[in-house]
mmCIF file of C-alpha atoms in Angstrom:
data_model
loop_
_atom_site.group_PDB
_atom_site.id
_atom_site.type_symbol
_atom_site.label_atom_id
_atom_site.label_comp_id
_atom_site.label_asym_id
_atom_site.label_seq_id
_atom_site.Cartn_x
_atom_site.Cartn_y
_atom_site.Cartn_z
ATOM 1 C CA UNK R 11 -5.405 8.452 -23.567
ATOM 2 C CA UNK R 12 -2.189 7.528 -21.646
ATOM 3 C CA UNK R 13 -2.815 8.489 -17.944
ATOM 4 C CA UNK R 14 0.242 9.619 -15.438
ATOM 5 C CA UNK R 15 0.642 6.566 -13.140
ATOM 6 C CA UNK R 16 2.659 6.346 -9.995
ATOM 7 C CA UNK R 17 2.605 2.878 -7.996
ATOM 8 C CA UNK R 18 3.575 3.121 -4.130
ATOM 9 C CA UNK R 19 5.128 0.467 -2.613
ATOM 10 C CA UNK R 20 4.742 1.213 0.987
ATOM 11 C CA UNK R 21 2.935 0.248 4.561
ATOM 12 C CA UNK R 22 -0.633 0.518 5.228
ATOM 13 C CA UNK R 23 -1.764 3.074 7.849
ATOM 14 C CA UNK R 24 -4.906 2.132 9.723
ATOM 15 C CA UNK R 25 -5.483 5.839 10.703
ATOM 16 C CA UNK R 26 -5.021 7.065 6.947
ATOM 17 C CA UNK R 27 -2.966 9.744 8.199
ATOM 18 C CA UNK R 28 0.581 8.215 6.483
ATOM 19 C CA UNK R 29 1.503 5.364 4.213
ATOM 20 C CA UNK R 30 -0.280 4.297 1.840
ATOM 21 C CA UNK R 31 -3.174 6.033 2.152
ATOM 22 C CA UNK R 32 -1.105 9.438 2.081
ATOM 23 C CA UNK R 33 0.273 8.142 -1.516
ATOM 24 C CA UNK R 34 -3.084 7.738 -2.364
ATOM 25 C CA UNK R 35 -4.674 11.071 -1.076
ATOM 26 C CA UNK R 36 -1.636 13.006 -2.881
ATOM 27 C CA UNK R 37 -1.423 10.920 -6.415
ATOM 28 C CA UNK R 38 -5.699 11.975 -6.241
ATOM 29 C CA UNK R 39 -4.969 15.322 -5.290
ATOM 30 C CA UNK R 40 -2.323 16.183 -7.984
ATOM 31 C CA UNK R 41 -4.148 14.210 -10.498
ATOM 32 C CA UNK R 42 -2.144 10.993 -11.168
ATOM 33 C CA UNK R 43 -3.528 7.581 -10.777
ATOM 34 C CA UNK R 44 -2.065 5.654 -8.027
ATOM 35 C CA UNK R 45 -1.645 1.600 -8.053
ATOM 36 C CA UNK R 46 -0.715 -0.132 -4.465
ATOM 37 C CA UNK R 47 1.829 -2.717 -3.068
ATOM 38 C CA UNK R 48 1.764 -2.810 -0.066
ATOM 39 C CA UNK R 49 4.720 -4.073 2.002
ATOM 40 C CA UNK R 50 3.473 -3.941 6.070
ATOM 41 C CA UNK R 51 0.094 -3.366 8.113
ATOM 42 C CA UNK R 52 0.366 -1.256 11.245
ATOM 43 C CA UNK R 53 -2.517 -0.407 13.635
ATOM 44 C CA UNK R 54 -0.988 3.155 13.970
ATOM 45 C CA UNK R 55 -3.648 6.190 15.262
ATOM 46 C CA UNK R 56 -2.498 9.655 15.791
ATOM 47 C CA UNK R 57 -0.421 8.676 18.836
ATOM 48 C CA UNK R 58 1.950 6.499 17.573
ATOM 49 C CA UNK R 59 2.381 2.863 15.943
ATOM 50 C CA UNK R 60 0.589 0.263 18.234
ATOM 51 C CA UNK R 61 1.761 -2.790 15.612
ATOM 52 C CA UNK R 62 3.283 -3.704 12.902
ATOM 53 C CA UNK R 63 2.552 -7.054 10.522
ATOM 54 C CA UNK R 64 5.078 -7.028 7.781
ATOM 55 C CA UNK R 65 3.823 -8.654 4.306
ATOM 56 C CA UNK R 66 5.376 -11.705 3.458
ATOM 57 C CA UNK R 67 7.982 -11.191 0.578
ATOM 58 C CA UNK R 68 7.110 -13.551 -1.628
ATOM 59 C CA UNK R 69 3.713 -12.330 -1.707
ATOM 60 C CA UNK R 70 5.082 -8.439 -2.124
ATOM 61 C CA UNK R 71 6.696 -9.717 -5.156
ATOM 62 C CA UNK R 72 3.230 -11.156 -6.736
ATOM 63 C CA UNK R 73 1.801 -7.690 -6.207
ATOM 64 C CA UNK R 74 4.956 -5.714 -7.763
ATOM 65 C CA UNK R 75 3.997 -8.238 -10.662
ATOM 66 C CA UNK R 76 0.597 -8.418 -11.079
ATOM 67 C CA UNK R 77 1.063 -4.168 -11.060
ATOM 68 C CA UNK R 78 3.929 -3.842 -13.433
ATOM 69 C CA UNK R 79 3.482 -6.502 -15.578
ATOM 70 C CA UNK R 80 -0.076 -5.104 -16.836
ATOM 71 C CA UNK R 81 -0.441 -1.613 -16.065
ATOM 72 C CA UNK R 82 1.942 1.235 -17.715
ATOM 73 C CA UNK R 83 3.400 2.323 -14.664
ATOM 74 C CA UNK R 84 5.734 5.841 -15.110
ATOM 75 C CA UNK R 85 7.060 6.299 -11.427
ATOM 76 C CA UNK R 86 7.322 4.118 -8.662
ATOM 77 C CA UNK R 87 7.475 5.462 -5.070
ATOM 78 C CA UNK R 88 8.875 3.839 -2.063
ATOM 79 C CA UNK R 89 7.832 4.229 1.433
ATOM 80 C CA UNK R 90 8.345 2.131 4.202
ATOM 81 C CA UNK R 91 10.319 -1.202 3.325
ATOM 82 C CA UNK R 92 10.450 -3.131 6.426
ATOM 83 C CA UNK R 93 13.061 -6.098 5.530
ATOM 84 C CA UNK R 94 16.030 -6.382 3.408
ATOM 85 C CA UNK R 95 14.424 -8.918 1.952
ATOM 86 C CA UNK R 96 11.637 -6.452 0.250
ATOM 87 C CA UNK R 97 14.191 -4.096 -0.635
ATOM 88 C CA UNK R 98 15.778 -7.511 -2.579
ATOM 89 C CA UNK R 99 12.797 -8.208 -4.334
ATOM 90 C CA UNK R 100 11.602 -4.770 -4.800
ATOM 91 C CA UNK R 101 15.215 -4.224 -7.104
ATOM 92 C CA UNK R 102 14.275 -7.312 -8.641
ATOM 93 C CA UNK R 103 10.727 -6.372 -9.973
ATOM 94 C CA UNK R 104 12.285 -3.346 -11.202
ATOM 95 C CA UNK R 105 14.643 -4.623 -13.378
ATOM 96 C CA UNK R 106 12.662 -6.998 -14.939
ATOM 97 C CA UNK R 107 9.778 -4.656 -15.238
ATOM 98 C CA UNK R 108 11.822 -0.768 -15.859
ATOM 99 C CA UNK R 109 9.882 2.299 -15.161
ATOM 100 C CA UNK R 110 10.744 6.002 -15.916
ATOM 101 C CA UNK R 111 11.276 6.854 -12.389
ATOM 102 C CA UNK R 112 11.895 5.852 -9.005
ATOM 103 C CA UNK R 113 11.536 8.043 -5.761
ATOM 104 C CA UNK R 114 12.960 6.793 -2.528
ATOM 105 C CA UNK R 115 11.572 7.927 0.632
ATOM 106 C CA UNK R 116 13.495 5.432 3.010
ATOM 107 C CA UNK R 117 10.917 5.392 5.833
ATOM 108 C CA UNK R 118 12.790 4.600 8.875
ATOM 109 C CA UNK R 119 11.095 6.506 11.910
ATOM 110 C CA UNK R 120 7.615 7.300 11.896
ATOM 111 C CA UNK R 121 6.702 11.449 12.444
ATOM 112 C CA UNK R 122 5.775 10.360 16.121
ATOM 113 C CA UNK R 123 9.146 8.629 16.824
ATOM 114 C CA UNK R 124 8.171 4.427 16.456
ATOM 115 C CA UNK R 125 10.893 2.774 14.496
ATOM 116 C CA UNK R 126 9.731 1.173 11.012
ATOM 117 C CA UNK R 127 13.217 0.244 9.712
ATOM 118 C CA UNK R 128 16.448 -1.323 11.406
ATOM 119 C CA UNK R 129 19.923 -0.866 11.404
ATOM 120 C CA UNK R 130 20.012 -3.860 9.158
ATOM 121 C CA UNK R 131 18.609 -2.453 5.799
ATOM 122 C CA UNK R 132 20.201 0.344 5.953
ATOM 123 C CA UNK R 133 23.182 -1.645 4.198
ATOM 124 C CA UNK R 134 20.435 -2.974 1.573
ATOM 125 C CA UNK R 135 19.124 1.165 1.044
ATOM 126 C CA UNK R 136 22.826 1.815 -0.182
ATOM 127 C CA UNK R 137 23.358 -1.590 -1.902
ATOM 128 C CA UNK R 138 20.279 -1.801 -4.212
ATOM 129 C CA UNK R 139 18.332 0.838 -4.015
ATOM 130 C CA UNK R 140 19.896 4.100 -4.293
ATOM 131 C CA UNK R 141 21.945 3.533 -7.272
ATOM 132 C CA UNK R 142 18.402 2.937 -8.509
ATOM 133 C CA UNK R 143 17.165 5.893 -7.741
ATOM 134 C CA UNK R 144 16.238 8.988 -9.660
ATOM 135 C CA UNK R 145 15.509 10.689 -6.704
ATOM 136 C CA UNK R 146 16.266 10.246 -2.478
ATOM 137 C CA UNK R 147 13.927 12.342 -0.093
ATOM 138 C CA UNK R 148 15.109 12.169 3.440
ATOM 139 C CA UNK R 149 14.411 14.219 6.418
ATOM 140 C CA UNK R 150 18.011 14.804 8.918
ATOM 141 C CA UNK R 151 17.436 11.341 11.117
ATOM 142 C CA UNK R 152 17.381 9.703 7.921
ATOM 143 C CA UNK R 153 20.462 11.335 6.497
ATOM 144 C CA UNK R 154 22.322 10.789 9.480
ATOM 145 C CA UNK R 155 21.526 7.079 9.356
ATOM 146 C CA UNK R 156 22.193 6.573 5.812
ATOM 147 C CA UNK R 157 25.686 8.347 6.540
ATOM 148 C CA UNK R 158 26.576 6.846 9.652
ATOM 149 C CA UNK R 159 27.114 10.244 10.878
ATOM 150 C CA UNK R 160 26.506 12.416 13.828
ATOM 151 C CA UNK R 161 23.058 14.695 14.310
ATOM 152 C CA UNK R 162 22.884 17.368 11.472
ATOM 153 C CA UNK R 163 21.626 20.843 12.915
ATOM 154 C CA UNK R 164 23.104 23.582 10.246
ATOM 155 C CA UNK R 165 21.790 23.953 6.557
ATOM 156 C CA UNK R 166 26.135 23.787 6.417
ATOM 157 C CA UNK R 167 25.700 20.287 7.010
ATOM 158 C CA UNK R 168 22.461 19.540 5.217
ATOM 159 C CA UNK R 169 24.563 20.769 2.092
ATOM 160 C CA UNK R 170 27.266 18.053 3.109
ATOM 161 C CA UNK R 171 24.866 15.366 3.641
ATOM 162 C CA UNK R 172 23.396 16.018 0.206
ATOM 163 C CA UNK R 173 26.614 15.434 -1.531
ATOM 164 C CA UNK R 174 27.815 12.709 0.453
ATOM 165 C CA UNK R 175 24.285 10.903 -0.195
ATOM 166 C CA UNK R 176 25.088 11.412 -3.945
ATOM 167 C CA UNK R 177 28.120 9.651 -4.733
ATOM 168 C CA UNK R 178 26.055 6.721 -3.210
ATOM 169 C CA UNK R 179 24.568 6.486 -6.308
ATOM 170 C CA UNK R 180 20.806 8.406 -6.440
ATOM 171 C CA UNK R 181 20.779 11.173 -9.714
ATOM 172 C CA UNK R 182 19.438 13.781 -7.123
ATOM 173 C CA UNK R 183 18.796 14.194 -3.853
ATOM 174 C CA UNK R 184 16.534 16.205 -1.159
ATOM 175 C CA UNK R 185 17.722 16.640 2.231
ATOM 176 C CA UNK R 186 14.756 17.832 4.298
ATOM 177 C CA UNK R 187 15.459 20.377 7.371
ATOM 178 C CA UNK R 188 11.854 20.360 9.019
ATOM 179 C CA UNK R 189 13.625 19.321 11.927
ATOM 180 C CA UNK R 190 16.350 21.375 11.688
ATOM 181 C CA UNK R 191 16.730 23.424 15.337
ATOM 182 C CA UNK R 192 16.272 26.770 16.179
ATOM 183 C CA UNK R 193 15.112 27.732 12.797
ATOM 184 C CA UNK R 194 11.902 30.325 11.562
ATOM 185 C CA UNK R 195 12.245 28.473 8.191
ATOM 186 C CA UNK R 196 11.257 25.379 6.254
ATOM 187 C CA UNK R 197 14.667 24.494 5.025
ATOM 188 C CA UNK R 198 14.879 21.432 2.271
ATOM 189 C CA UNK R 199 18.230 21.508 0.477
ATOM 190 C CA UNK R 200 18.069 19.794 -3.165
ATOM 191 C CA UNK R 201 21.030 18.935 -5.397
ATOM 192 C CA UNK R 202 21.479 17.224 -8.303
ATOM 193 C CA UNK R 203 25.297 16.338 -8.532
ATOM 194 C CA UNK R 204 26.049 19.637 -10.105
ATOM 195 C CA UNK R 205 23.759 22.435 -8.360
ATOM 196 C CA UNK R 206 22.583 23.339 -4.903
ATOM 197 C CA UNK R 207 19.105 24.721 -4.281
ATOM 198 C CA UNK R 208 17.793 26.073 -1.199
ATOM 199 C CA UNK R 209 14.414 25.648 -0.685
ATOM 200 C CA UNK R 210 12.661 27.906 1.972
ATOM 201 C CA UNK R 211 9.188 28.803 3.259
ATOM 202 C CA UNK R 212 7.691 30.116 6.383
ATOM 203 C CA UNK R 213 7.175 27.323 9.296
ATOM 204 C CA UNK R 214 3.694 26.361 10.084
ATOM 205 C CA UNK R 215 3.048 25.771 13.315
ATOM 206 C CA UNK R 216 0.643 22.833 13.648
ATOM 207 C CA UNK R 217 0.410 19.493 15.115
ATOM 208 C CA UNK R 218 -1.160 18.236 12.133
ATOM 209 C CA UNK R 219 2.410 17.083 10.204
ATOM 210 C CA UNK R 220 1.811 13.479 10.260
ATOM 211 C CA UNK R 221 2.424 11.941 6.740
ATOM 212 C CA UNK R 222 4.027 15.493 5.190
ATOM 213 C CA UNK R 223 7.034 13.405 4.350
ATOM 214 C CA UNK R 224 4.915 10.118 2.401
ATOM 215 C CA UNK R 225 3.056 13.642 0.781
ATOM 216 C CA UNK R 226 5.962 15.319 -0.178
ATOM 217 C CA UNK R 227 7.297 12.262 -1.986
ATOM 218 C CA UNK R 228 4.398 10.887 -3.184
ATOM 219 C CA UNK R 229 3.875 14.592 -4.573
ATOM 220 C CA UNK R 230 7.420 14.713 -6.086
ATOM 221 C CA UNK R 231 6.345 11.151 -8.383
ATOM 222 C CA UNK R 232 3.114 12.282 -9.582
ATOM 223 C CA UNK R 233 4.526 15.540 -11.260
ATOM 224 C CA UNK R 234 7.719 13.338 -12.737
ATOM 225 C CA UNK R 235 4.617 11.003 -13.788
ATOM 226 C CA UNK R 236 2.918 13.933 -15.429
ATOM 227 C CA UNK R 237 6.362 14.673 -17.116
ATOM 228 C CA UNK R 238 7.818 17.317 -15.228
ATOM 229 C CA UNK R 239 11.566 18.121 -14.354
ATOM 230 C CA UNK R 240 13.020 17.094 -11.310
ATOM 231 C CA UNK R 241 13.590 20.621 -9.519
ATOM 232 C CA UNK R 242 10.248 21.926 -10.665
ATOM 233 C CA UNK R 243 8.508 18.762 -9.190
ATOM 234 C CA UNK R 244 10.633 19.306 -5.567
ATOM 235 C CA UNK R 245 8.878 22.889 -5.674
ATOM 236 C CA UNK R 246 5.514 22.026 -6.978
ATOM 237 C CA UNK R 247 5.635 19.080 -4.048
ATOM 238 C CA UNK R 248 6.702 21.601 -0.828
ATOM 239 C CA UNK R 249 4.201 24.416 -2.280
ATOM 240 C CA UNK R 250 1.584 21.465 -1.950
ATOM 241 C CA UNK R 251 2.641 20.403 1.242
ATOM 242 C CA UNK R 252 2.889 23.847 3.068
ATOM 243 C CA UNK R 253 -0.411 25.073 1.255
ATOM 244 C CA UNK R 254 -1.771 21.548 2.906
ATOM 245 C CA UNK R 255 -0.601 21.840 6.104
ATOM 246 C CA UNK R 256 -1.052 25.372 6.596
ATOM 247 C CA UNK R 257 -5.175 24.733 5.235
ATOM 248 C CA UNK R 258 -5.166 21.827 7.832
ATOM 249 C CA UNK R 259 -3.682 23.495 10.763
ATOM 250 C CA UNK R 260 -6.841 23.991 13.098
ATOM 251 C CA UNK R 261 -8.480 20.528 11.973
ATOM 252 C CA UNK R 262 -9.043 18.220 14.919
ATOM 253 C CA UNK R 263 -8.125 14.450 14.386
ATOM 254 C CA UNK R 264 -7.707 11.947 16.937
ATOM 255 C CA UNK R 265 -6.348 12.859 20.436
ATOM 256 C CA UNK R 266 -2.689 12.321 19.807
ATOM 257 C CA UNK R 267 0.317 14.735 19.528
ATOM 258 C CA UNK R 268 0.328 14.100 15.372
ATOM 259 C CA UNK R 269 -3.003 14.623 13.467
ATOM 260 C CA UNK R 270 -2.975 13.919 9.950
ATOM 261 C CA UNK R 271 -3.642 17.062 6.929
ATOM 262 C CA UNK R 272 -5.976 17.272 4.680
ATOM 263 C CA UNK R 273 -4.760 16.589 0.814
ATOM 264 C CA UNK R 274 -7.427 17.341 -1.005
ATOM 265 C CA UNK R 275 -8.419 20.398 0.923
ATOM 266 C CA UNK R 276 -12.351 20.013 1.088
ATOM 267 C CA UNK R 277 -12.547 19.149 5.033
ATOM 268 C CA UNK R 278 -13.742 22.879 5.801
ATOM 269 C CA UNK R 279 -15.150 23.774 2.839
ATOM 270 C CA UNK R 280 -19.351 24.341 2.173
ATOM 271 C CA UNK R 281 -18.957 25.150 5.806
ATOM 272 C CA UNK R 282 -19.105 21.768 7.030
ATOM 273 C CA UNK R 283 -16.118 22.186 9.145
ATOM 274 C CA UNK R 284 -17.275 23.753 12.386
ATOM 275 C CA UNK R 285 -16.161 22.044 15.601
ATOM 276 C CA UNK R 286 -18.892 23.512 17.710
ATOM 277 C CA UNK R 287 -21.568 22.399 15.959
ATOM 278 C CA UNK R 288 -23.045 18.947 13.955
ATOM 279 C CA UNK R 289 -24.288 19.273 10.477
ATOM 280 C CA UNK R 290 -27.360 16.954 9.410
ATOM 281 C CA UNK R 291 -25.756 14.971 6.448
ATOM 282 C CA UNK R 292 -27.109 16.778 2.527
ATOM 283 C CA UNK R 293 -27.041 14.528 -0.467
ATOM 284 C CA UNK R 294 -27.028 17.375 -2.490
ATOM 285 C CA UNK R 295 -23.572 18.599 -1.277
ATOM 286 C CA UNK R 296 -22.233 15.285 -2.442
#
């Protein structure tokens, strides 16, 4: 039996509450088996990134072939690529080794503000990955990188960005408001060359949004992996990260400003959750 398979090629977060080990959490989540290559380690907590030790390319490259090479991957997910260089190689390993899919999720800034990508691979982002691309998910700092372009603050100029983005090569593309000011509303704008969707839900206030963008991408992969269509995956992935976030929003994390979710939404279930009180550990509930 063929299983859906999505490889992640991203950084490794020591905290778990991003990265790769949001790719992972999601992929398990949504069903879809999830291979690794991964491209930096950070020492990152819920306060921000502390460090960052980028993988050396040559040996990214023997893990995007030891993956592809044997395993039948359908959809390959990006995350943070820390040097042009990886974003070289990364194009490379896909052409020799083609999958169905590939989701883009140019990590630049982390959700607490540390900068994981310069100026200088932004250049490489157009150049060789995007026309790649069967899909771009970017939140508006992103966008406005990618563009060159001033702040976007209106769902006006989300739409803009979206189509701007397009003609740079990428089949579809998913402009993310979460940070878009002074609105009630989750506002995502999708559009695939011909169509514009806009995407809204209710916001959820919470501190715990760390790794809702690696989620929502991560999420977007696994259901092309399972074979669905593009705008039905973009709505199955922000259904699953608002239902995530808003399950996670009184869960207590670290002492940061950004506390991770929980993905597979067990953390207060069998009423082990209670932050008052400490539960003697129960084989049986395993």
């Amino acid at each position: 039996m063929k299983i859906p398979h999505v490889l992640t090629v991203a950084g490794s977060d020591s905290g778990a509450g991003a990265g790769i080990q949001a790719d992972l959490k999601t992929c398990a989540a949504r069903g879809v088996y999830c291979s690794t290559v991964i491209t930096a380690l950070t020492a990152q907590n819920t306060s921000g990134v502390q460090g960052v030790n980028i993988t050396p390319e040559d040996f990214v490259t023997e893990q995007l072939k030891s993956v592809l090479s044997d395993m039948q991957v359908d959809v390959v997910k990006t995350g943070m690529l820390p040097s042009a260089g990886i974003v070289k190689v990364l194009r490379q390993s896909l052409e020799k080794f083609p999958v169905r899919a590939l989701v883009v999720d140019p990590v630049m800034v982390s959700t607490s503000g540390d900068i994981l990508a310069g100026p200088s691979i932004l250049s490489e982002f157009r150049e060789e990955l995007l026309p790649m691309a069967e899909i771009i998910t970017l939140n508006l700092k992103e966008a406005s990188a990618l563009l060159d372009c001033q702040k976007i603050n209106t769902v006006d100029g989300m739409r803009l960005a979206a189509k701007l983005l397009y003609k740079m090569g990428p089949r579809n593309v998913l402009v993310k408001g979460g940070d878009l000011p002074d609105s009630l509303d989750a506002v995502d704008i999708f559009f695939d060359g011909e169509n514009f969707h806009e995407l809204r839900s209710s916001r959820i206030k919470t501190r715990n949004t760390c790794c809702n963008g690696c989620s929502l991408a991560s999420c977007i992969a696994a259901e092309l992996a399972k074979g669905s269509s593009m705008l039905s995956a973009v709505k199955v992935a922000k259904n699953f990260t608002e239902t995530a976030l808003d399950y996670s929003k009184h869960l207590s994390t670290g002492t940061g400003p950004q506390g991770p979710f929980d993905h597979l939404l067990k953390l207060k279930s069998n009423n082990l959750y209670n932050p008052h009180r400490q539960v003697a550990f129960n084989p049986r509930q395993l």
